[in-house]
Amino acid sequence: MRKNIVAGNWKMNKSFDEADELVNGIMELLEKKELGKNTLMILCPPFPYLEMVSDYSNDSYFMVGAQNVNDNDKGAYTGEVSAGMLASMEIEYCIVGHSERRAYYGETDAIIAKKVDQLLKNDIRPIVCCGEVLEEREAGKQFDVVKRQISEGLFHLSAEQFKSLVIAYEPVWAIGTGKTATPEQAQEIHAFIRQTIAEKYGKDVADEISILYGGSCKPSNAKELFANPDVDGGLIGGAALQAEDFVNIAMSF
Ligand code: PGA
């Protein structure tokens, strides 16, 4: 059975002390109320806080993920972080292809494909983001866009490799805007993504992949979103910065 996943993408937020406080807040709440058996929580802090959050994760309340990785092995890439470095710190997940990276740092599907390869080579599970911008949604092109992102970024992988992925569908018009996709919109496109995967890798592989929804997901709408058969959790931005909101979302299955 595929996992329900709630991943917190902290983006470029929090000082070290604030980050420490947030993890402690999450752990305190999880001590009082356990996550569902099939629910996995992943925290994705900024690079400098990975070790601190990882140290806490030894208590196995959650897994830890990075927010980005470089597409090269190693070398003269000032300011960058490799998959090998993350693996050497026992980081288990990494977000790839977030729409902010696509929009502000020119990440193409080809670069995303290389990043995914780097992560898989180092036994780190990629959380791969896809999703259309508002004009594409208004023109009814969301299915084409998502299909292109998934096939160009990921369809070079073997079925075995593909099974390590987590997919996050994040309509760009819903990220940080307070405008959430309706449960029907989310289910429609998640089912389409699963179907697209099934056509390439077969139904068994498609059924194993967790597909998360992202974009203004909060405690008040998580239940409705996660109740859909093809929505296996969420990639949470703003609401992941507040322990109670984030844990409430994780309890919404
Ligand atoms: P949001 O961000 O929850 O703040 O909309 C989600 C994301 O970008 O991963």
Coordinates of N, CA and C and ligand atoms in Angstrom, one line a residue:
M1 N 0.8 -1.2 0.0 CA 0.0 0.0 0.0 C 0.9 1.3 0.0
R2 N 0.6 2.2 -0.9 CA 1.4 3.4 -0.9 C 1.2 4.2 0.3
K3 N 2.2 5.0 0.6 CA 2.2 5.8 1.9 C 1.5 7.1 1.7
N4 N 0.9 7.5 2.8 CA 0.4 8.9 2.9 C 1.6 9.7 3.4
I5 N 1.8 10.8 2.7 CA 3.0 11.6 3.1 C 2.6 13.1 3.3
V6 N 3.2 13.7 4.3 CA 3.0 15.1 4.5 C 4.5 15.7 4.6
A7 N 4.9 16.5 3.6 CA 6.2 17.0 3.6 C 6.2 18.5 3.8
G8 N 7.0 19.0 4.7 CA 7.0 20.4 5.0 C 8.2 21.1 4.2
N9 N 7.9 22.0 3.3 CA 8.9 22.7 2.6 C 9.1 24.1 3.2
W10 N 10.1 24.2 4.0 CA 10.3 25.5 4.8 C 10.8 26.6 3.9
K11 N 11.2 26.3 2.7 CA 11.7 27.3 1.8 C 12.8 28.1 2.5
M12 N 13.0 29.4 2.2 CA 14.1 30.2 2.8 C 13.5 31.0 4.0
N13 N 13.1 30.2 5.0 CA 12.5 30.9 6.2 C 13.1 30.3 7.5
K14 N 13.1 31.1 8.5 CA 13.5 30.8 9.9 C 15.0 31.0 10.2
S15 N 15.3 31.5 11.3 CA 16.7 31.5 11.8 C 16.9 30.1 12.4
F16 N 18.2 29.9 12.8 CA 18.5 28.6 13.4 C 17.7 28.3 14.6
D17 N 17.6 29.3 15.5 CA 16.8 29.1 16.7 C 15.3 28.8 16.5
E18 N 14.8 29.6 15.5 CA 13.4 29.4 15.2 C 13.2 28.0 14.6
A19 N 14.1 27.6 13.8 CA 14.0 26.2 13.2 C 14.0 25.2 14.3
D20 N 14.9 25.3 15.2 CA 15.0 24.4 16.3 C 13.7 24.4 17.1
E21 N 13.1 25.5 17.3 CA 11.9 25.7 18.0 C 10.7 25.0 17.3
L22 N 10.7 25.1 16.0 CA 9.7 24.5 15.2 C 9.8 23.0 15.2
V23 N 11.0 22.4 15.1 CA 11.1 20.9 15.2 C 10.6 20.5 16.6
N24 N 11.1 21.2 17.6 CA 10.7 20.8 19.0 C 9.2 20.9 19.1
G25 N 8.6 21.9 18.6 CA 7.1 22.0 18.6 C 6.4 20.9 18.0
I26 N 6.9 20.5 16.8 CA 6.3 19.3 16.1 C 6.5 18.1 16.9
M27 N 7.7 17.9 17.5 CA 7.9 16.6 18.2 C 7.0 16.6 19.5
E28 N 6.8 17.7 20.2 CA 6.0 17.7 21.3 C 4.6 17.3 21.0
L29 N 4.1 17.8 19.9 CA 2.7 17.5 19.5 C 2.6 16.0 19.1
L30 N 3.6 15.5 18.4 CA 3.6 14.1 18.0 C 3.7 13.2 19.2
E31 N 4.2 13.6 20.3 CA 4.3 12.8 21.5 C 2.9 12.6 22.1
K32 N 2.1 13.7 21.9 CA 0.7 13.6 22.5 C -0.2 12.8 21.6
K33 N 0.1 12.9 20.3 CA -0.9 12.4 19.3 C -0.1 11.7 18.2
E34 N -0.2 10.4 18.1 CA 0.7 9.7 17.1 C 0.1 9.9 15.7
L35 N 1.0 9.9 14.7 CA 0.6 9.9 13.3 C 0.0 8.6 13.0
G36 N -0.9 8.6 11.9 CA -1.5 7.3 11.4 C -0.3 6.3 11.0
K37 N -0.6 5.1 11.1 CA 0.4 4.0 10.9 C 1.0 4.1 9.5
N38 N 0.1 4.5 8.5 CA 0.6 4.6 7.1 C 1.1 6.0 6.7
T39 N 1.2 6.9 7.7 CA 1.6 8.3 7.4 C 3.0 8.5 7.7
L40 N 3.7 9.2 6.7 CA 5.1 9.5 6.8 C 5.2 11.0 6.8
M41 N 6.0 11.6 7.8 CA 6.2 13.0 7.8 C 7.6 13.3 7.4
I42 N 7.8 14.3 6.5 CA 9.1 14.7 6.0 C 9.3 16.1 6.3
L43 N 10.4 16.5 6.9 CA 10.7 18.0 7.1 C 11.9 18.3 6.1
C44 N 11.6 19.4 5.4 CA 12.6 19.9 4.4 C 13.1 21.3 4.8
P45 N 14.1 21.4 5.7 CA 14.6 22.7 6.1 C 15.6 23.2 5.1
P46 N 16.1 24.5 5.2 CA 17.2 25.0 4.4 C 18.4 24.2 4.7
F47 N 19.4 24.1 3.8 CA 20.6 23.4 3.9 C 21.3 23.5 5.3
P48 N 21.5 24.8 5.7 CA 22.3 24.9 7.0 C 21.7 24.2 8.2
Y49 N 20.4 23.9 8.1 CA 19.7 23.3 9.3 C 19.5 21.8 9.2
L50 N 20.0 21.2 8.1 CA 19.7 19.8 7.8 C 20.3 18.9 9.0
E51 N 21.5 19.3 9.4 CA 22.1 18.4 10.4 C 21.3 18.5 11.7
M52 N 21.0 19.7 12.1 CA 20.2 19.9 13.4 C 18.9 19.1 13.3
V53 N 18.2 19.2 12.2 CA 16.9 18.5 12.1 C 17.1 17.0 12.0
S54 N 18.1 16.6 11.3 CA 18.5 15.2 11.2 C 18.7 14.6 12.6
D55 N 19.4 15.3 13.4 CA 19.8 14.8 14.7 C 18.5 14.5 15.5
Y56 N 17.5 15.4 15.4 CA 16.2 15.1 16.0 C 15.5 13.9 15.4
S57 N 15.7 13.7 14.1 CA 14.9 12.7 13.4 C 15.4 11.3 13.8
N58 N 16.5 11.2 14.6 CA 16.9 9.9 15.1 C 15.8 9.3 16.0
D59 N 15.0 10.2 16.6 CA 13.9 9.7 17.4 C 12.7 9.2 16.5
S60 N 13.0 9.2 15.2 CA 12.1 8.6 14.2 C 10.6 9.2 14.2
Y61 N 10.5 10.4 14.5 CA 9.2 11.0 14.3 C 8.9 11.4 12.9
F62 N 10.0 11.7 12.2 CA 9.9 12.1 10.8 C 11.2 11.8 10.0
M63 N 11.1 12.0 8.7 CA 12.3 11.9 7.9 C 12.7 13.3 7.5
V64 N 13.9 13.4 6.9 CA 14.5 14.7 6.6 C 14.8 14.8 5.1
G65 N 14.4 15.9 4.5 CA 14.7 16.1 3.1 C 15.3 17.4 2.8
A66 N 16.1 17.5 1.7 CA 16.7 18.8 1.3 C 15.7 19.5 0.3
Q67 N 15.9 20.7 0.0 CA 15.0 21.4 -0.9 C 15.5 21.5 -2.3
N68 N 16.8 21.1 -2.5 CA 17.4 21.3 -3.8 C 18.7 20.5 -3.8
V69 N 19.2 20.2 -5.0 CA 20.5 19.5 -5.1 C 21.1 20.0 -6.5
N70 N 22.4 19.9 -6.6 CA 23.0 20.2 -7.8 C 23.0 19.0 -8.8
D71 N 23.1 19.3 -10.1 CA 22.9 18.2 -11.1 C 24.3 17.6 -11.4
N72 N 25.4 18.1 -10.8 CA 26.7 17.5 -11.1 C 27.2 16.7 -9.9
D73 N 28.2 15.8 -10.1 CA 28.8 15.0 -9.1 C 29.5 15.8 -8.0
K74 N 30.4 16.6 -8.4 CA 31.2 17.4 -7.5 C 32.1 18.4 -8.3
G75 N 32.8 19.3 -7.6 CA 33.7 20.1 -8.3 C 33.5 21.6 -8.1
A76 N 33.9 22.4 -9.1 CA 33.9 23.9 -8.9 C 32.6 24.5 -9.2
Y77 N 31.6 24.3 -8.3 CA 30.3 24.9 -8.4 C 30.0 25.6 -7.1
T78 N 30.6 26.8 -7.0 CA 30.5 27.5 -5.8 C 29.1 27.7 -5.3
G79 N 28.9 27.4 -4.0 CA 27.6 27.6 -3.4 C 26.6 26.5 -3.6
E80 N 27.0 25.5 -4.3 CA 26.1 24.4 -4.6 C 26.3 23.2 -3.6
V81 N 25.3 22.3 -3.6 CA 25.3 21.1 -2.8 C 25.0 19.9 -3.6
S82 N 25.9 18.8 -3.5 CA 25.7 17.6 -4.3 C 24.9 16.6 -3.6
A83 N 24.4 15.7 -4.4 CA 23.6 14.5 -3.8 C 24.5 13.7 -2.9
G84 N 25.8 13.6 -3.3 CA 26.8 12.8 -2.5 C 26.9 13.4 -1.1
M85 N 26.9 14.7 -1.1 CA 27.0 15.4 0.3 C 25.8 15.1 1.1
L86 N 24.6 15.2 0.5 CA 23.4 14.9 1.2 C 23.4 13.5 1.7
A87 N 23.8 12.5 0.8 CA 23.9 11.1 1.2 C 24.8 10.9 2.4
S88 N 25.9 11.6 2.4 CA 26.9 11.4 3.4 C 26.4 11.9 4.8
M89 N 25.3 12.7 4.7 CA 24.6 13.2 6.0 C 23.4 12.4 6.3
E90 N 23.2 11.3 5.5 CA 22.0 10.4 5.6 C 20.7 11.1 5.4
I91 N 20.7 12.1 4.5 CA 19.4 12.7 4.1 C 18.7 11.8 3.2
E92 N 17.4 11.6 3.5 CA 16.7 10.5 2.8 C 15.8 11.0 1.6
Y93 N 15.5 12.3 1.6 CA 14.6 12.8 0.5 C 15.2 14.1 0.0
C94 N 14.7 14.5 -1.2 CA 15.1 15.9 -1.7 C 14.0 16.3 -2.7
I95 N 13.6 17.6 -2.5 CA 12.6 18.2 -3.4 C 13.4 18.5 -4.7
V96 N 12.7 18.3 -5.8 CA 13.4 18.6 -7.1 C 12.3 19.3 -8.0
G97 N 12.7 20.3 -8.7 CA 11.9 20.9 -9.8 C 10.7 21.7 -9.2
H98 N 10.9 22.2 -8.0 CA 9.9 23.1 -7.5 C 9.6 24.3 -8.4
S99 N 8.4 24.7 -8.5 CA 8.1 25.8 -9.5 C 8.9 27.1 -9.2
E100 N 9.3 27.3 -8.0 CA 10.1 28.5 -7.7 C 11.5 28.3 -8.3
R101 N 12.0 27.1 -8.3 CA 13.3 26.8 -8.9 C 13.2 26.9 -10.5
R102 N 12.1 26.4 -11.0 CA 11.9 26.5 -12.4 C 11.8 28.0 -12.8
A103 N 11.0 28.8 -12.1 CA 10.8 30.1 -12.5 C 11.9 31.1 -12.2
Y104 N 12.6 31.0 -11.0 CA 13.6 31.9 -10.7 C 15.0 31.5 -11.0
Y105 N 15.3 30.2 -11.2 CA 16.6 29.7 -11.5 C 16.7 28.9 -12.8
G106 N 15.7 29.1 -13.6 CA 15.8 28.5 -14.9 C 15.9 27.0 -15.0
E107 N 15.4 26.3 -14.1 CA 15.5 24.9 -14.1 C 14.5 24.3 -15.2
T108 N 15.1 23.6 -16.1 CA 14.3 22.9 -17.2 C 14.1 21.5 -16.8
D109 N 13.2 20.9 -17.6 CA 12.9 19.4 -17.4 C 14.2 18.6 -17.5
A110 N 15.1 19.1 -18.4 CA 16.4 18.3 -18.7 C 17.3 18.4 -17.4
I111 N 17.3 19.6 -16.8 CA 18.2 19.7 -15.6 C 17.5 18.9 -14.5
I112 N 16.2 18.9 -14.4 CA 15.5 18.2 -13.3 C 15.8 16.7 -13.5
A113 N 15.9 16.2 -14.8 CA 16.2 14.8 -15.0 C 17.6 14.5 -14.5
K114 N 18.5 15.4 -14.7 CA 19.9 15.1 -14.2 C 19.9 15.1 -12.7
K115 N 19.2 16.0 -12.0 CA 19.2 16.1 -10.6 C 18.6 14.8 -10.0
V116 N 17.5 14.3 -10.7 CA 16.9 13.1 -10.2 C 17.9 11.9 -10.3
D117 N 18.6 11.9 -11.4 CA 19.7 10.8 -11.6 C 20.7 10.9 -10.5
Q118 N 21.1 12.1 -10.1 CA 22.1 12.3 -9.1 C 21.6 11.7 -7.7
L119 N 20.3 12.1 -7.5 CA 19.7 11.6 -6.2 C 19.6 10.1 -6.1
L120 N 19.1 9.5 -7.2 CA 18.9 8.1 -7.2 C 20.2 7.3 -7.1
K121 N 21.2 7.9 -7.8 CA 22.6 7.3 -7.7 C 23.1 7.3 -6.3
N122 N 22.6 8.2 -5.5 CA 23.0 8.3 -4.1 C 21.9 7.8 -3.1
D123 N 21.0 7.0 -3.6 CA 19.9 6.5 -2.7 C 19.1 7.5 -2.0
I124 N 18.9 8.6 -2.6 CA 18.0 9.6 -2.0 C 16.7 9.7 -2.8
R125 N 15.6 9.7 -2.1 CA 14.3 9.7 -2.9 C 13.9 11.1 -3.3
P126 N 13.8 11.3 -4.6 CA 13.3 12.6 -5.1 C 11.8 12.8 -4.9
I127 N 11.5 14.0 -4.4 CA 10.1 14.5 -4.4 C 10.0 15.4 -5.6
V128 N 9.5 15.0 -6.7 CA 9.5 15.7 -7.9 C 8.2 16.5 -8.1
C129 N 8.4 17.9 -8.3 CA 7.2 18.7 -8.4 C 6.9 19.0 -9.9
C130 N 5.6 19.1 -10.1 CA 5.1 19.4 -11.4 C 3.9 20.3 -11.2
G131 N 3.4 21.0 -12.2 CA 2.2 21.8 -12.1 C 2.2 23.0 -13.1
E132 N 1.1 23.4 -13.4 CA 0.9 24.5 -14.4 C 0.8 25.9 -13.8
V133 N 1.1 26.9 -14.6 CA 0.8 28.3 -14.2 C -0.6 28.7 -14.6
L134 N -1.0 29.8 -14.1 CA -2.4 30.2 -14.2 C -2.9 30.3 -15.7
E135 N -2.0 30.9 -16.5 CA -2.4 31.0 -18.0 C -2.6 29.6 -18.6
E136 N -1.8 28.7 -18.2 CA -1.9 27.3 -18.8 C -3.2 26.7 -18.3
R137 N -3.6 26.9 -17.0 CA -4.8 26.4 -16.5 C -6.0 27.0 -17.2
E138 N -5.9 28.3 -17.4 CA -7.0 29.0 -18.0 C -7.2 28.6 -19.5
A139 N -6.1 28.2 -20.1 CA -6.2 27.7 -21.5 C -6.5 26.2 -21.6
G140 N -6.7 25.6 -20.4 CA -7.0 24.2 -20.4 C -5.8 23.3 -20.7
K141 N -4.6 23.8 -20.5 CA -3.4 23.1 -20.9 C -2.8 22.3 -19.8
Q142 N -3.4 22.3 -18.6 CA -2.7 21.7 -17.4 C -2.3 20.3 -17.6
F143 N -3.1 19.5 -18.4 CA -2.8 18.1 -18.6 C -1.5 17.9 -19.5
D144 N -1.5 18.7 -20.5 CA -0.3 18.7 -21.4 C 0.9 19.1 -20.7
V145 N 0.8 20.2 -19.9 CA 2.0 20.7 -19.1 C 2.6 19.6 -18.2
V146 N 1.7 19.1 -17.4 CA 2.1 18.1 -16.4 C 2.7 16.8 -17.1
K147 N 2.0 16.4 -18.2 CA 2.5 15.2 -18.9 C 3.9 15.5 -19.4
R148 N 4.1 16.7 -20.0 CA 5.5 17.0 -20.5 C 6.5 17.0 -19.4
Q149 N 6.2 17.7 -18.2 CA 7.1 17.7 -17.1 C 7.5 16.3 -16.6
I150 N 6.5 15.5 -16.5 CA 6.8 14.1 -16.0 C 7.5 13.3 -17.1
S151 N 7.1 13.3 -18.3 CA 7.8 12.5 -19.3 C 9.2 13.0 -19.6
E152 N 9.4 14.3 -19.7 CA 10.7 14.7 -20.0 C 11.7 14.7 -18.8
G153 N 11.1 14.9 -17.6 CA 12.0 14.8 -16.4 C 12.2 13.4 -15.9
L154 N 11.3 12.5 -16.2 CA 11.4 11.2 -15.4 C 11.3 9.9 -16.2
F155 N 10.8 10.0 -17.5 CA 10.5 8.8 -18.2 C 11.8 8.1 -18.8
H156 N 13.0 8.7 -18.5 CA 14.2 7.9 -18.8 C 14.5 6.9 -17.7
L157 N 13.8 6.9 -16.6 CA 14.1 6.0 -15.5 C 13.6 4.6 -15.8
S158 N 14.2 3.6 -15.1 CA 13.7 2.3 -15.2 C 12.5 2.2 -14.2
A159 N 11.7 1.2 -14.4 CA 10.5 1.0 -13.5 C 11.0 0.9 -12.0
E160 N 12.1 0.2 -11.8 CA 12.6 0.0 -10.5 C 13.0 1.4 -9.9
Q161 N 13.6 2.2 -10.7 CA 14.0 3.6 -10.2 C 12.8 4.4 -9.9
F162 N 11.8 4.3 -10.9 CA 10.6 5.2 -10.8 C 9.9 4.9 -9.4
K163 N 10.0 3.7 -8.9 CA 9.3 3.4 -7.7 C 9.8 4.1 -6.5
S164 N 11.0 4.7 -6.6 CA 11.6 5.5 -5.5 C 11.1 6.9 -5.4
L165 N 10.3 7.3 -6.4 CA 9.9 8.7 -6.5 C 8.7 9.0 -5.6
V166 N 8.6 10.3 -5.2 CA 7.3 10.8 -4.8 C 7.1 11.9 -5.7
I167 N 5.8 12.1 -6.2 CA 5.4 13.1 -7.1 C 4.6 14.2 -6.3
A168 N 4.9 15.4 -6.6 CA 4.0 16.5 -6.0 C 3.4 17.3 -7.1
Y169 N 2.1 17.3 -7.1 CA 1.4 18.2 -8.1 C 1.1 19.5 -7.4
E170 N 1.7 20.6 -7.9 CA 1.5 21.9 -7.3 C 1.2 22.9 -8.4
P171 N -0.1 23.2 -8.5 CA -0.5 24.2 -9.4 C 0.1 25.6 -9.0
V172 N 0.8 26.2 -9.9 CA 1.6 27.4 -9.5 C 0.7 28.5 -9.0
W173 N -0.5 28.6 -9.5 CA -1.5 29.6 -9.1 C -2.0 29.4 -7.7
A174 N -1.7 28.2 -7.1 CA -2.1 28.0 -5.7 C -1.0 28.1 -4.7
I175 N 0.2 28.2 -5.2 CA 1.3 28.3 -4.2 C 1.5 29.6 -3.6
G176 N 1.3 29.6 -2.2 CA 1.5 30.8 -1.4 C 0.4 31.9 -1.7
T177 N -0.6 31.6 -2.4 CA -1.6 32.6 -2.8 C -2.9 32.5 -2.0
G178 N -3.0 31.4 -1.2 CA -4.3 31.3 -0.4 C -5.4 30.7 -1.3
K179 N -5.1 30.5 -2.6 CA -6.1 30.0 -3.5 C -5.8 28.5 -3.7
T180 N -6.6 27.6 -3.1 CA -6.3 26.2 -3.2 C -7.1 25.6 -4.4
A181 N -6.5 24.5 -5.0 CA -7.3 23.8 -6.0 C -8.5 23.1 -5.2
T182 N -9.6 23.0 -5.9 CA -10.7 22.3 -5.3 C -10.4 20.8 -5.2
P183 N -11.0 20.1 -4.3 CA -10.7 18.6 -4.2 C -11.0 17.9 -5.5
E184 N -12.0 18.4 -6.3 CA -12.3 17.8 -7.6 C -11.1 18.1 -8.6
Q185 N -10.6 19.3 -8.6 CA -9.5 19.7 -9.5 C -8.3 18.8 -9.1
A186 N -8.0 18.7 -7.8 CA -6.9 17.9 -7.4 C -7.0 16.4 -7.8
Q187 N -8.2 15.9 -7.5 CA -8.4 14.4 -7.9 C -8.2 14.2 -9.4
E188 N -8.8 15.1 -10.2 CA -8.8 15.0 -11.6 C -7.4 14.9 -12.2
I189 N -6.5 15.8 -11.7 CA -5.2 15.8 -12.3 C -4.3 14.7 -11.6
H190 N -4.5 14.4 -10.4 CA -3.8 13.3 -9.7 C -4.1 12.0 -10.4
A191 N -5.3 11.8 -10.8 CA -5.7 10.6 -11.5 C -5.1 10.5 -12.9
F192 N -5.0 11.7 -13.5 CA -4.4 11.8 -14.8 C -2.9 11.5 -14.7
I193 N -2.2 12.0 -13.7 CA -0.8 11.7 -13.5 C -0.6 10.2 -13.2
R194 N -1.4 9.6 -12.4 CA -1.3 8.2 -12.2 C -1.5 7.4 -13.4
Q195 N -2.5 7.8 -14.2 CA -2.7 7.1 -15.5 C -1.5 7.3 -16.5
T196 N -0.9 8.5 -16.5 CA 0.2 8.7 -17.3 C 1.4 7.8 -16.9
I197 N 1.6 7.6 -15.6 CA 2.6 6.7 -15.1 C 2.3 5.3 -15.5
A198 N 1.0 4.9 -15.4 CA 0.6 3.5 -15.7 C 0.8 3.2 -17.1
E199 N 0.6 4.2 -18.0 CA 0.8 3.9 -19.4 C 2.2 3.6 -19.8
K200 N 3.1 4.2 -19.0 CA 4.6 4.0 -19.3 C 5.1 2.8 -18.5
Y201 N 4.7 2.7 -17.2 CA 5.4 1.7 -16.4 C 4.5 0.6 -15.9
G202 N 3.2 0.7 -16.2 CA 2.2 -0.3 -15.8 C 1.5 0.1 -14.5
K203 N 0.4 -0.5 -14.3 CA -0.5 -0.1 -13.2 C 0.1 -0.4 -11.8
D204 N 0.9 -1.5 -11.7 CA 1.5 -1.8 -10.4 C 2.4 -0.7 -9.9
V205 N 3.2 -0.2 -10.8 CA 4.2 0.9 -10.5 C 3.4 2.1 -10.1
A206 N 2.4 2.4 -11.0 CA 1.6 3.7 -10.8 C 0.9 3.6 -9.4
D207 N 0.4 2.5 -9.1 CA -0.3 2.3 -7.8 C 0.6 2.5 -6.6
E208 N 1.9 2.3 -6.8 CA 2.8 2.3 -5.6 C 3.3 3.8 -5.3
I209 N 3.1 4.7 -6.3 CA 3.7 6.0 -6.2 C 2.7 6.9 -5.3
S210 N 3.3 7.6 -4.3 CA 2.5 8.6 -3.6 C 2.5 9.9 -4.4
I211 N 1.4 10.4 -4.7 CA 1.2 11.7 -5.4 C 0.7 12.7 -4.4
L212 N 1.5 13.7 -4.1 CA 1.1 14.8 -3.1 C 0.5 16.0 -3.8
Y213 N -0.4 16.7 -3.1 CA -0.9 17.9 -3.6 C -0.2 19.1 -2.8
G214 N 0.2 20.1 -3.6 CA 0.8 21.3 -2.9 C 0.2 22.6 -3.4
G215 N 0.0 23.6 -2.6 CA -0.5 24.9 -3.0 C -1.6 25.3 -2.0
S216 N -1.2 26.1 -1.0 CA -2.1 26.6 0.0 C -2.9 25.6 0.7
C217 N -2.2 24.4 0.9 CA -2.9 23.4 1.7 C -2.7 23.8 3.2
K218 N -3.8 23.7 4.0 CA -3.8 24.1 5.4 C -4.8 23.2 6.2
P219 N -4.8 23.3 7.5 CA -5.6 22.4 8.3 C -7.1 22.4 7.9
S220 N -7.6 23.5 7.4 CA -9.0 23.6 7.1 C -9.3 23.0 5.8
N221 N -8.4 22.7 4.9 CA -8.8 22.1 3.6 C -8.1 20.7 3.4
A222 N -7.1 20.3 4.3 CA -6.4 19.1 4.0 C -7.2 17.9 4.0
K223 N -8.2 17.8 4.9 CA -9.0 16.6 5.0 C -9.8 16.3 3.7
E224 N -10.4 17.4 3.1 CA -11.1 17.3 1.9 C -10.2 16.9 0.7
L225 N -9.0 17.4 0.7 CA -8.1 17.1 -0.4 C -7.6 15.7 -0.3
F226 N -7.2 15.3 1.0 CA -6.6 14.0 1.1 C -7.6 12.9 1.1
A227 N -8.9 13.2 1.1 CA -9.9 12.2 1.0 C -10.0 11.6 -0.4
N228 N -9.4 12.2 -1.3 CA -9.5 11.7 -2.7 C -8.6 10.5 -2.9
P229 N -9.1 9.6 -3.7 CA -8.4 8.3 -3.9 C -7.0 8.5 -4.4
D230 N -6.7 9.5 -5.2 CA -5.4 9.7 -5.8 C -4.6 10.8 -5.2
V231 N -5.1 11.3 -4.1 CA -4.3 12.4 -3.4 C -3.7 11.7 -2.1
D232 N -2.4 11.5 -2.1 CA -1.8 10.7 -1.1 C -1.1 11.6 0.0
G233 N -1.5 12.8 0.1 CA -0.9 13.7 1.0 C -0.5 15.1 0.4
G234 N 0.4 15.8 1.1 CA 0.6 17.2 0.7 C 2.1 17.6 0.8
L235 N 2.5 18.5 -0.1 CA 3.7 19.2 0.1 C 3.3 20.6 0.6
I236 N 3.7 20.9 1.8 CA 3.2 22.1 2.5 C 4.2 23.2 2.6
G237 N 3.9 24.4 2.2 CA 4.8 25.5 2.4 C 4.5 26.3 3.6
G238 N 3.7 27.4 3.5 CA 3.4 28.3 4.5 C 2.9 27.6 5.8
A239 N 2.0 26.7 5.7 CA 1.5 26.0 6.9 C 2.4 25.1 7.6
A240 N 3.6 24.8 6.9 CA 4.6 24.0 7.6 C 5.5 24.7 8.5
L241 N 5.3 26.1 8.5 CA 6.2 26.9 9.4 C 5.6 27.1 10.8
Q242 N 4.5 26.4 11.0 CA 3.8 26.6 12.3 C 3.5 25.1 12.8
A243 N 4.1 24.7 13.9 CA 4.0 23.3 14.3 C 2.6 22.8 14.4
E244 N 1.7 23.6 15.0 CA 0.4 23.0 15.2 C -0.4 22.8 13.8
D245 N -0.2 23.8 13.0 CA -0.9 23.7 11.6 C -0.3 22.5 10.9
F246 N 1.0 22.3 10.9 CA 1.6 21.3 10.1 C 1.2 19.9 10.7
V247 N 1.2 19.7 12.0 CA 0.8 18.5 12.6 C -0.6 18.2 12.4
N248 N -1.5 19.2 12.4 CA -2.9 19.0 12.1 C -3.1 18.5 10.7
I249 N -2.3 19.1 9.8 CA -2.4 18.6 8.4 C -2.0 17.1 8.3
A250 N -1.0 16.8 9.0 CA -0.5 15.4 9.0 C -1.5 14.4 9.6
M251 N -2.4 15.0 10.4 CA -3.4 14.1 11.1 C -4.7 14.1 10.2
S252 N -4.7 14.6 9.0 CA -5.9 14.8 8.2 C -6.2 13.6 7.3
F253 N -5.6 12.5 7.5 CA -5.9 11.3 6.6 C -7.0 10.5 7.2
Ligands
PGA1 P1 2.3 26.9 0.1 O1 3.6 26.3 -0.7 O2 1.7 25.7 0.9 O3 2.8 28.0 0.9 O4 1.3 27.3 -1.0 C1 3.6 25.0 -1.2 C2 4.9 24.7 -1.9 O5 5.4 25.6 -2.6 O6 5.5 23.6 -1.8

